[in-house]
GROMACS .gro file of C-alpha atoms in nm:
model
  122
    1UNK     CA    1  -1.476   0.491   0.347
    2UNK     CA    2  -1.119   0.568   0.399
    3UNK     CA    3  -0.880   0.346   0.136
    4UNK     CA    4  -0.453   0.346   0.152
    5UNK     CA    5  -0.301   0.222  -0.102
    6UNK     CA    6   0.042   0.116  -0.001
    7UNK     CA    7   0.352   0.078  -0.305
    8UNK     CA    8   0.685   0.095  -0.181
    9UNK     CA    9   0.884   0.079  -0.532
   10UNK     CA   10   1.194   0.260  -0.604
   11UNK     CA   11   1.075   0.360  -0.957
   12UNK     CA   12   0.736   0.503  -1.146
   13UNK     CA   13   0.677   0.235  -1.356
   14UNK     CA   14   0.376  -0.014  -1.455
   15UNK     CA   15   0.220  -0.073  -1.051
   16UNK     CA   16   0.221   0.298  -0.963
   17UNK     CA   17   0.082   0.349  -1.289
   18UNK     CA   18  -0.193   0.122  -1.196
   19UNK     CA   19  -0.206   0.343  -0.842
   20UNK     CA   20  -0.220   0.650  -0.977
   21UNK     CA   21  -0.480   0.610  -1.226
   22UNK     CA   22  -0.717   0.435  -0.954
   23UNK     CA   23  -0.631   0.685  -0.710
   24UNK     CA   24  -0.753   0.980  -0.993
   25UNK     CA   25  -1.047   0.797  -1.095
   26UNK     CA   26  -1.224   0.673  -0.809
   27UNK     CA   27  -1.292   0.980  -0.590
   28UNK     CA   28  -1.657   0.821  -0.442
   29UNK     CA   29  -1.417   0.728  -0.108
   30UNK     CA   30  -1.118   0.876   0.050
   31UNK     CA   31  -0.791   0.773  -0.057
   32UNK     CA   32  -0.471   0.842   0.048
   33UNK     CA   33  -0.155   0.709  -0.103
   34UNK     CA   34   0.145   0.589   0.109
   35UNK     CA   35   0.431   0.584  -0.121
   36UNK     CA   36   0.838   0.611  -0.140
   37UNK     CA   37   0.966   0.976  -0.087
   38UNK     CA   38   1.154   0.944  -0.410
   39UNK     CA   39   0.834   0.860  -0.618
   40UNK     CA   40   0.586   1.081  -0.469
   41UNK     CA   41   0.645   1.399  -0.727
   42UNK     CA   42   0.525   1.153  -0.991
   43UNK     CA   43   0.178   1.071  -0.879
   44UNK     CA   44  -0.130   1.286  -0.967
   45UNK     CA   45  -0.102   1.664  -0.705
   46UNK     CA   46  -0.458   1.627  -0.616
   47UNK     CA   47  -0.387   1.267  -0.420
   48UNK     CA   48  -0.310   1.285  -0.046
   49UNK     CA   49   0.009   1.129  -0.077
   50UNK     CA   50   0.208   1.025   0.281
   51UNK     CA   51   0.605   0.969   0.171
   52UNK     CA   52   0.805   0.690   0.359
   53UNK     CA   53   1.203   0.666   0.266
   54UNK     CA   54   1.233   0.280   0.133
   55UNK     CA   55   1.241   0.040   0.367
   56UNK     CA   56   1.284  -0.393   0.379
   57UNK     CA   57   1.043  -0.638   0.498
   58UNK     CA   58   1.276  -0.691   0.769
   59UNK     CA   59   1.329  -0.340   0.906
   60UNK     CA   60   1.198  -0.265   1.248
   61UNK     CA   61   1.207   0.065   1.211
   62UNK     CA   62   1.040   0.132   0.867
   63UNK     CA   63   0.733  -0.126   0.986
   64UNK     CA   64   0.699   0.086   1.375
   65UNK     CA   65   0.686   0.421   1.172
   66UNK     CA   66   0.463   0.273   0.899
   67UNK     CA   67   0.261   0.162   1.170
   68UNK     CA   68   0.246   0.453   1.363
   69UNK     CA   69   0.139   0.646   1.057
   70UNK     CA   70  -0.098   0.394   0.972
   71UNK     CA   71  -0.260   0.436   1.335
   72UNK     CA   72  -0.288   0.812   1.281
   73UNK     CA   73  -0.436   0.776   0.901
   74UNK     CA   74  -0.713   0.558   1.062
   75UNK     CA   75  -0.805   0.380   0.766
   76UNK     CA   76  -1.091   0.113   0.693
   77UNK     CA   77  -0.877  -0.026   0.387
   78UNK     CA   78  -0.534  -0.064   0.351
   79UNK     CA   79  -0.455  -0.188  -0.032
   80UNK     CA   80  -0.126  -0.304  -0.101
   81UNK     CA   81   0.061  -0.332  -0.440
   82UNK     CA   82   0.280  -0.613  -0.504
   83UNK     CA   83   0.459  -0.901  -0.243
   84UNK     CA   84   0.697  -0.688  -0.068
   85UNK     CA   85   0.387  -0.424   0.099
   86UNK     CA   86   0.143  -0.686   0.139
   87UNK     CA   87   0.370  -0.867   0.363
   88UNK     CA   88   0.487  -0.550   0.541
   89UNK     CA   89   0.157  -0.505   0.629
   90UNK     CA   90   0.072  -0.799   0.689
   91UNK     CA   91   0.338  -0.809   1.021
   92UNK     CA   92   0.217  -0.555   1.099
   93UNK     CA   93  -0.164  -0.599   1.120
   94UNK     CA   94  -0.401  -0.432   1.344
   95UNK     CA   95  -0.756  -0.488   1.418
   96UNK     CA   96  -0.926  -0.172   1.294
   97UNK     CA   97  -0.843  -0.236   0.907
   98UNK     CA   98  -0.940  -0.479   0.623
   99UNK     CA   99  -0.620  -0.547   0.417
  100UNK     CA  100  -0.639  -0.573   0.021
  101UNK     CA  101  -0.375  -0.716  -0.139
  102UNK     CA  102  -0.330  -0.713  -0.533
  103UNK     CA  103  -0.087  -0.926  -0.696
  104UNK     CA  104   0.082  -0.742  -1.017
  105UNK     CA  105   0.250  -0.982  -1.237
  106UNK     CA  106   0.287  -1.381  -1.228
  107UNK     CA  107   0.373  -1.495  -0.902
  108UNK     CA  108   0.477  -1.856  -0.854
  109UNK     CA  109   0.435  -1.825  -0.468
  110UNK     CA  110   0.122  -1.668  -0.355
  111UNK     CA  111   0.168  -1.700   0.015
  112UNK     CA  112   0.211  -1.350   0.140
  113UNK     CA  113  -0.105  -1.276  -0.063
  114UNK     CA  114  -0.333  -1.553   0.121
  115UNK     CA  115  -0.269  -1.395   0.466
  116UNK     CA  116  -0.430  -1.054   0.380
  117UNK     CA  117  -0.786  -1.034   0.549
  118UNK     CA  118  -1.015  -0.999   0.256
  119UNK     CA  119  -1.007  -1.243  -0.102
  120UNK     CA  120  -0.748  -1.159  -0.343
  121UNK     CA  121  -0.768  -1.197  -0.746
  122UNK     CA  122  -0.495  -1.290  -0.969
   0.00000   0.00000   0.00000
């Protein structure tokens, strides 16, 4: 099975933490990380990280090239990381993935979360 996991944060700091160490510890599947350029050097060298320059929910452009990319990666999962990915991708959706979202923190509004395709915990 082919897992993303999708963070777009401008710092290394408690959710790519989270990321990394699932990406280095669960190797039964293939995953691939897609990830800001600017914190790509911190993540484990042996995960297939794709870099992305920061973009807003809003941004046209960011969400066609994520969306191109995701259409090349082919993947059976995408798992996002925190409100602003999940609903990136979930504008974005296509038919040939499953979309993950988990929630990191407290989150007053769970919204975004509730449109991703499979059950989310909090």
């Amino acid at each position: 099975m082919k897992i993303v996991h999708f963070v777009l944060s401008e710092s290394f700091a408690g959710i790519e933490q989270h990321v990394d160490e699932v990406l280095t510890n669960f190797s039964s599947h293939k995953l691939i990380l897609i990830c800001n350029e600017s914190i790509a050097s911190y993540f484990d060298k042996s995960i297939n990280i794709y870099k992305v320059k920061n973009f807003g929910r809003r941004s046209f452009f960011g969400k066609y090239k994520l969306k191109k990319l995701i259409k090349d990666i082919d993947p059976d999962i995408i798992h996002t990381h925190g409100s602003k990915t999940s609903s990136i991708i979930s504008s974005i959706k296509t038919k040939n993935y499953k979309h993950v979202a988990t929630i990191h923190g407290v989150k007053k509004n769970k919204k975004i979360y509730e449109k991703s395709r499979l059950n989310y915990w909090s």
